[in-house]
mmCIF file of C-alpha atoms in Angstrom:
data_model
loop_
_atom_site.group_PDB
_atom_site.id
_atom_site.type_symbol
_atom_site.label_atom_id
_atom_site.label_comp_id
_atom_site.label_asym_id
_atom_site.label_seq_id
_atom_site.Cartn_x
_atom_site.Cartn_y
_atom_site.Cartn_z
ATOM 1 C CA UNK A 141 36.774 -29.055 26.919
ATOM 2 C CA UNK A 142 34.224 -25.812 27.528
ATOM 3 C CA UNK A 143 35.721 -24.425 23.694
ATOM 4 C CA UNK A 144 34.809 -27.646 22.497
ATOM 5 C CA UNK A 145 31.675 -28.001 24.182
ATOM 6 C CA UNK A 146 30.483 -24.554 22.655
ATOM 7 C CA UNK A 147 31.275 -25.856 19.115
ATOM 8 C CA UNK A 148 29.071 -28.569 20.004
ATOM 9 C CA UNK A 149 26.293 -27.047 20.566
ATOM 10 C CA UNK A 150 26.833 -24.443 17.907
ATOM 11 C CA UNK A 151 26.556 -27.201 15.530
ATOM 12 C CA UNK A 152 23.611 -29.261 16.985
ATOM 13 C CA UNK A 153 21.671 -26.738 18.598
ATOM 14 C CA UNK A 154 21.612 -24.104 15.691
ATOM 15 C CA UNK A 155 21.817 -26.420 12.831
ATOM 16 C CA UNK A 156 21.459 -29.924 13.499
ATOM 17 C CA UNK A 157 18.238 -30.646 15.809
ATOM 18 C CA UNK A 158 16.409 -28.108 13.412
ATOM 19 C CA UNK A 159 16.783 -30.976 10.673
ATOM 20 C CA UNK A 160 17.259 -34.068 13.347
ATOM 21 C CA UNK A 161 20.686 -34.489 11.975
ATOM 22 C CA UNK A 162 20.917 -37.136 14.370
ATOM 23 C CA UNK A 163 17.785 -39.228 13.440
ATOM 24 C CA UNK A 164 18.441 -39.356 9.941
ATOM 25 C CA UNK A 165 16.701 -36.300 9.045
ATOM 26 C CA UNK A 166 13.322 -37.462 9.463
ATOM 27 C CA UNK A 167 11.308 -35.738 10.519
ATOM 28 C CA UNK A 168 12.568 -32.304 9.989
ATOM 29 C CA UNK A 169 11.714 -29.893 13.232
ATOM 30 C CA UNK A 170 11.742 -26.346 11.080
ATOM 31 C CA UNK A 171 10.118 -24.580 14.172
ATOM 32 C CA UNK A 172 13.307 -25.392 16.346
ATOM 33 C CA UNK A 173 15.377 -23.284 14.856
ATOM 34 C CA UNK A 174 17.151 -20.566 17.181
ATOM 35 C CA UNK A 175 15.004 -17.343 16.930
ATOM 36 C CA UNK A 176 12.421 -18.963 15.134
ATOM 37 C CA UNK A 177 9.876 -15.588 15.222
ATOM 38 C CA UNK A 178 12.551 -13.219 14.322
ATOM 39 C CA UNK A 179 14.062 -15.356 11.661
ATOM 40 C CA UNK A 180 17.443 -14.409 13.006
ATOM 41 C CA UNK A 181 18.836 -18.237 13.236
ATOM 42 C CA UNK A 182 21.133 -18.044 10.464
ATOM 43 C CA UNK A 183 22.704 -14.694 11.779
ATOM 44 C CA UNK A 184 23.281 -16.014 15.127
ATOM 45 C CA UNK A 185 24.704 -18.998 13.668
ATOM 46 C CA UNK A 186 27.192 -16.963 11.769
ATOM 47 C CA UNK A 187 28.149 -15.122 14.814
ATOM 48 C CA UNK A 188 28.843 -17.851 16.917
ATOM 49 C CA UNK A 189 31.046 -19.926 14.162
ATOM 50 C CA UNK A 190 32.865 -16.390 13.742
ATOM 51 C CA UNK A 191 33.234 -16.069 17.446
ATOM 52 C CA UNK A 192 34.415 -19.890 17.799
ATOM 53 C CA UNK A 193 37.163 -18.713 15.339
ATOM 54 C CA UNK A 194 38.106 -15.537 16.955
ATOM 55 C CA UNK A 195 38.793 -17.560 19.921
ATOM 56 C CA UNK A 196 40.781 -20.131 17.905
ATOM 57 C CA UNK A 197 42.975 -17.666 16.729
ATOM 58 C CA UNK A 198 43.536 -15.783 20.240
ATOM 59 C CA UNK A 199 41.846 -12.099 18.923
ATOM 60 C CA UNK A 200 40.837 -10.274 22.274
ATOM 61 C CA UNK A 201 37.215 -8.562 22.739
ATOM 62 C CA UNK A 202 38.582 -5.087 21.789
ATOM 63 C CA UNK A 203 40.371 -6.331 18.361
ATOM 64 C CA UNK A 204 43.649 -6.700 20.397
ATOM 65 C CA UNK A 205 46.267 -9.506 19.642
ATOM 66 C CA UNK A 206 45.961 -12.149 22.099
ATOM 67 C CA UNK A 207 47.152 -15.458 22.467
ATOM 68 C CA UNK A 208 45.153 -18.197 20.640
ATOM 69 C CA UNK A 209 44.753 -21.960 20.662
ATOM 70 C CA UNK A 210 46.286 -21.598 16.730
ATOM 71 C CA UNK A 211 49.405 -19.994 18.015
ATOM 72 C CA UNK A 212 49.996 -22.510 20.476
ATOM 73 C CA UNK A 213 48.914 -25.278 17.420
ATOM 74 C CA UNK A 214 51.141 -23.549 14.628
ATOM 75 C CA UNK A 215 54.441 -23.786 17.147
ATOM 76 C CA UNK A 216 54.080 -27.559 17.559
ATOM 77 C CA UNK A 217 54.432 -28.096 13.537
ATOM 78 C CA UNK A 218 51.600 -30.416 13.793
ATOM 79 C CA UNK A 219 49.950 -31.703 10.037
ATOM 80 C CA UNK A 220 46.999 -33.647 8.964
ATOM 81 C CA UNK A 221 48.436 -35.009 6.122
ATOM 82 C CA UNK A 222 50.635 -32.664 4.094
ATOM 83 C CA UNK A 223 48.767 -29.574 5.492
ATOM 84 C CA UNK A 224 49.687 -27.332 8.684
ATOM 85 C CA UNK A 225 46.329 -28.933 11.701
ATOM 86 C CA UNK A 226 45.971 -24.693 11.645
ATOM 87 C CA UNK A 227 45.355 -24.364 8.057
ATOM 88 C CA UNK A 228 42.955 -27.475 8.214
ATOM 89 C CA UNK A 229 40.864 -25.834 10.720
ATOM 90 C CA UNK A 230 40.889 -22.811 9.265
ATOM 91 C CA UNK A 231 40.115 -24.018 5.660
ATOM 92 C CA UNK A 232 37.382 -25.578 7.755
ATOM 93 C CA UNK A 233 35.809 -22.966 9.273
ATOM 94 C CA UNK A 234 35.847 -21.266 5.607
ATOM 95 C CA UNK A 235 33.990 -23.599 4.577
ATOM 96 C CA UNK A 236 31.105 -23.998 7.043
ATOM 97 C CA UNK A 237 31.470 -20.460 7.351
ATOM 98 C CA UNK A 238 30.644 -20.087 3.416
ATOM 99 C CA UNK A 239 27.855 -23.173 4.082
ATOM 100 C CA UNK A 240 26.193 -20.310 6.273
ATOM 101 C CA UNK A 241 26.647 -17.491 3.856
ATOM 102 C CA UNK A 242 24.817 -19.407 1.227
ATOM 103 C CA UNK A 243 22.037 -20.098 3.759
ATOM 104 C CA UNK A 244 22.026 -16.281 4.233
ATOM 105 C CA UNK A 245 20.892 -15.493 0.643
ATOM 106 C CA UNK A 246 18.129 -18.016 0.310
ATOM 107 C CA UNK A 247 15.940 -16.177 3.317
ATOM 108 C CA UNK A 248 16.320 -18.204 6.407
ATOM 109 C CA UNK A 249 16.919 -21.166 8.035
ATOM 110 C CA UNK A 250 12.913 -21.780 8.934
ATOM 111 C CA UNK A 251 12.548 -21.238 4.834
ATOM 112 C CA UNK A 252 15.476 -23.049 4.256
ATOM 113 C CA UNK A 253 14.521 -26.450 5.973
ATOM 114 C CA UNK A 254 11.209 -26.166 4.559
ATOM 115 C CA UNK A 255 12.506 -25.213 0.802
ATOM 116 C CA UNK A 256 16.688 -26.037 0.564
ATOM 117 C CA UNK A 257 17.538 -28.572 3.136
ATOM 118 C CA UNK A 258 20.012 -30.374 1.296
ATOM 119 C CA UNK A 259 21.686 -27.045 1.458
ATOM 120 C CA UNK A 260 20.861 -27.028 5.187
ATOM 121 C CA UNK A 261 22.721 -30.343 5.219
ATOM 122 C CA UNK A 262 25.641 -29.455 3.486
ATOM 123 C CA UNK A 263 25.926 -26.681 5.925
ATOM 124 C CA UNK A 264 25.501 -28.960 9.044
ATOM 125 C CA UNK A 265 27.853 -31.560 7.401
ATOM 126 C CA UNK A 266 30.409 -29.062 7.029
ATOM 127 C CA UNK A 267 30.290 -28.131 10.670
ATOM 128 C CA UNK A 268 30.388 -31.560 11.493
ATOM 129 C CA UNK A 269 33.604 -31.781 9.405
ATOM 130 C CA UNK A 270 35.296 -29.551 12.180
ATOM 131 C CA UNK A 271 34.755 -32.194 14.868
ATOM 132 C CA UNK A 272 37.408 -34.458 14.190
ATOM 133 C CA UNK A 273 39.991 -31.718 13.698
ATOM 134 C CA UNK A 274 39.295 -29.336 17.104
ATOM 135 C CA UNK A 275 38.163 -32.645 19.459
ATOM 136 C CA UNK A 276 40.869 -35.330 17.888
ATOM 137 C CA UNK A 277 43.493 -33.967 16.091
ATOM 138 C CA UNK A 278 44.174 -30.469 18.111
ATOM 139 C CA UNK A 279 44.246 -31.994 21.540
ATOM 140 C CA UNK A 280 46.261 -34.446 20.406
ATOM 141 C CA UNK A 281 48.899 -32.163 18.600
ATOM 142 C CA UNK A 282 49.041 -30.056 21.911
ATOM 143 C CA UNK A 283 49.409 -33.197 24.176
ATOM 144 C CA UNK A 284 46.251 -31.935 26.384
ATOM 145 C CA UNK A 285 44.306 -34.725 27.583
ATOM 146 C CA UNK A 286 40.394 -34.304 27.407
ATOM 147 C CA UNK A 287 38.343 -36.579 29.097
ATOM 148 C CA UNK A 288 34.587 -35.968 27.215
ATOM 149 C CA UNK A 289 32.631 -38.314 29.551
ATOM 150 C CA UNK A 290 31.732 -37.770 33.398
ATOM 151 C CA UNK A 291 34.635 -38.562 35.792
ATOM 152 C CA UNK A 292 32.613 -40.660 37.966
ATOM 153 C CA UNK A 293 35.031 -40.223 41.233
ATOM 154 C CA UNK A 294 34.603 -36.522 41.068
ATOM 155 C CA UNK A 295 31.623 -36.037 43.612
ATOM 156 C CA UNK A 296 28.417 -35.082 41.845
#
């Protein structure tokens, strides 16, 4: 649930309230973009999609093999459609990982909104396309049960 929670907010916090993905896109919010006076946004972005990864695929802190959710993922044999679920989300995060890239050579993702946001849409859009495979698709192929709305017996 936290892993998924973090992708989350990678996506919506660093990409999507900048250009109010959720309100249609109007109106844009350029100056809430993550490090909006260093114009480092699309840099941190990039690090924390690479770091989401790294954690997908179970590389520890030091570069050492570890045990990853795609290890656990590739063993069950589980597909969407003819391809491995692994391959899927990896081909996925190539994709909104090249999304960000592309971002990267335009200036950044202040100038972007303000000068490229359909590119700063198809970079959102292809984060969003990672949703249905890491909160839908995984959990189901690894039979864990994730409950994303507050258990209302628990106390708080």
């Amino acid at each position: 649930n936290q892993w998924n929670y973090s992708y989350e907010l990678l996506k919506n916090n660093k990409k999507g309230n900048p250009i109010s993905a959720k309100k249609g896109y109007v109106p844009l919010f350029p100056d809430r973009v993550e490090s909006f006076y260093s114009r480092q946004s699309l840099a941190l972005a990039l690090e924390s999609i690479n770091r989401h990864r790294v954690e997908f695929r179970g590389v520890g802190r030091n570069g050492n093999d570890g045990v990853g959710i795609a290890e656990f993922l590739t063993a069950t044999g589980a597909k969407k459609g003819e391809q491995l679920l692994t391959e899927v989300i990896e081909g996925q995060y190539d994709a909104a990982i090249s999304a960000l890239t592309q971002l990267q050579a335009s200036g950044n993702l202040y100038d972007a909104i303000n000068n490229n946001v359909e590119q700063v849409k198809t970079a959102y859009a292809e984060s969003q396309n990672q949703v249905v495979n890491i909160k839908t698709d995984l959990p189901a192929a690894l039979c864990v049960n994730i409950v994303y709305i507050d258990d209302v017996d628990d106390g708080d």
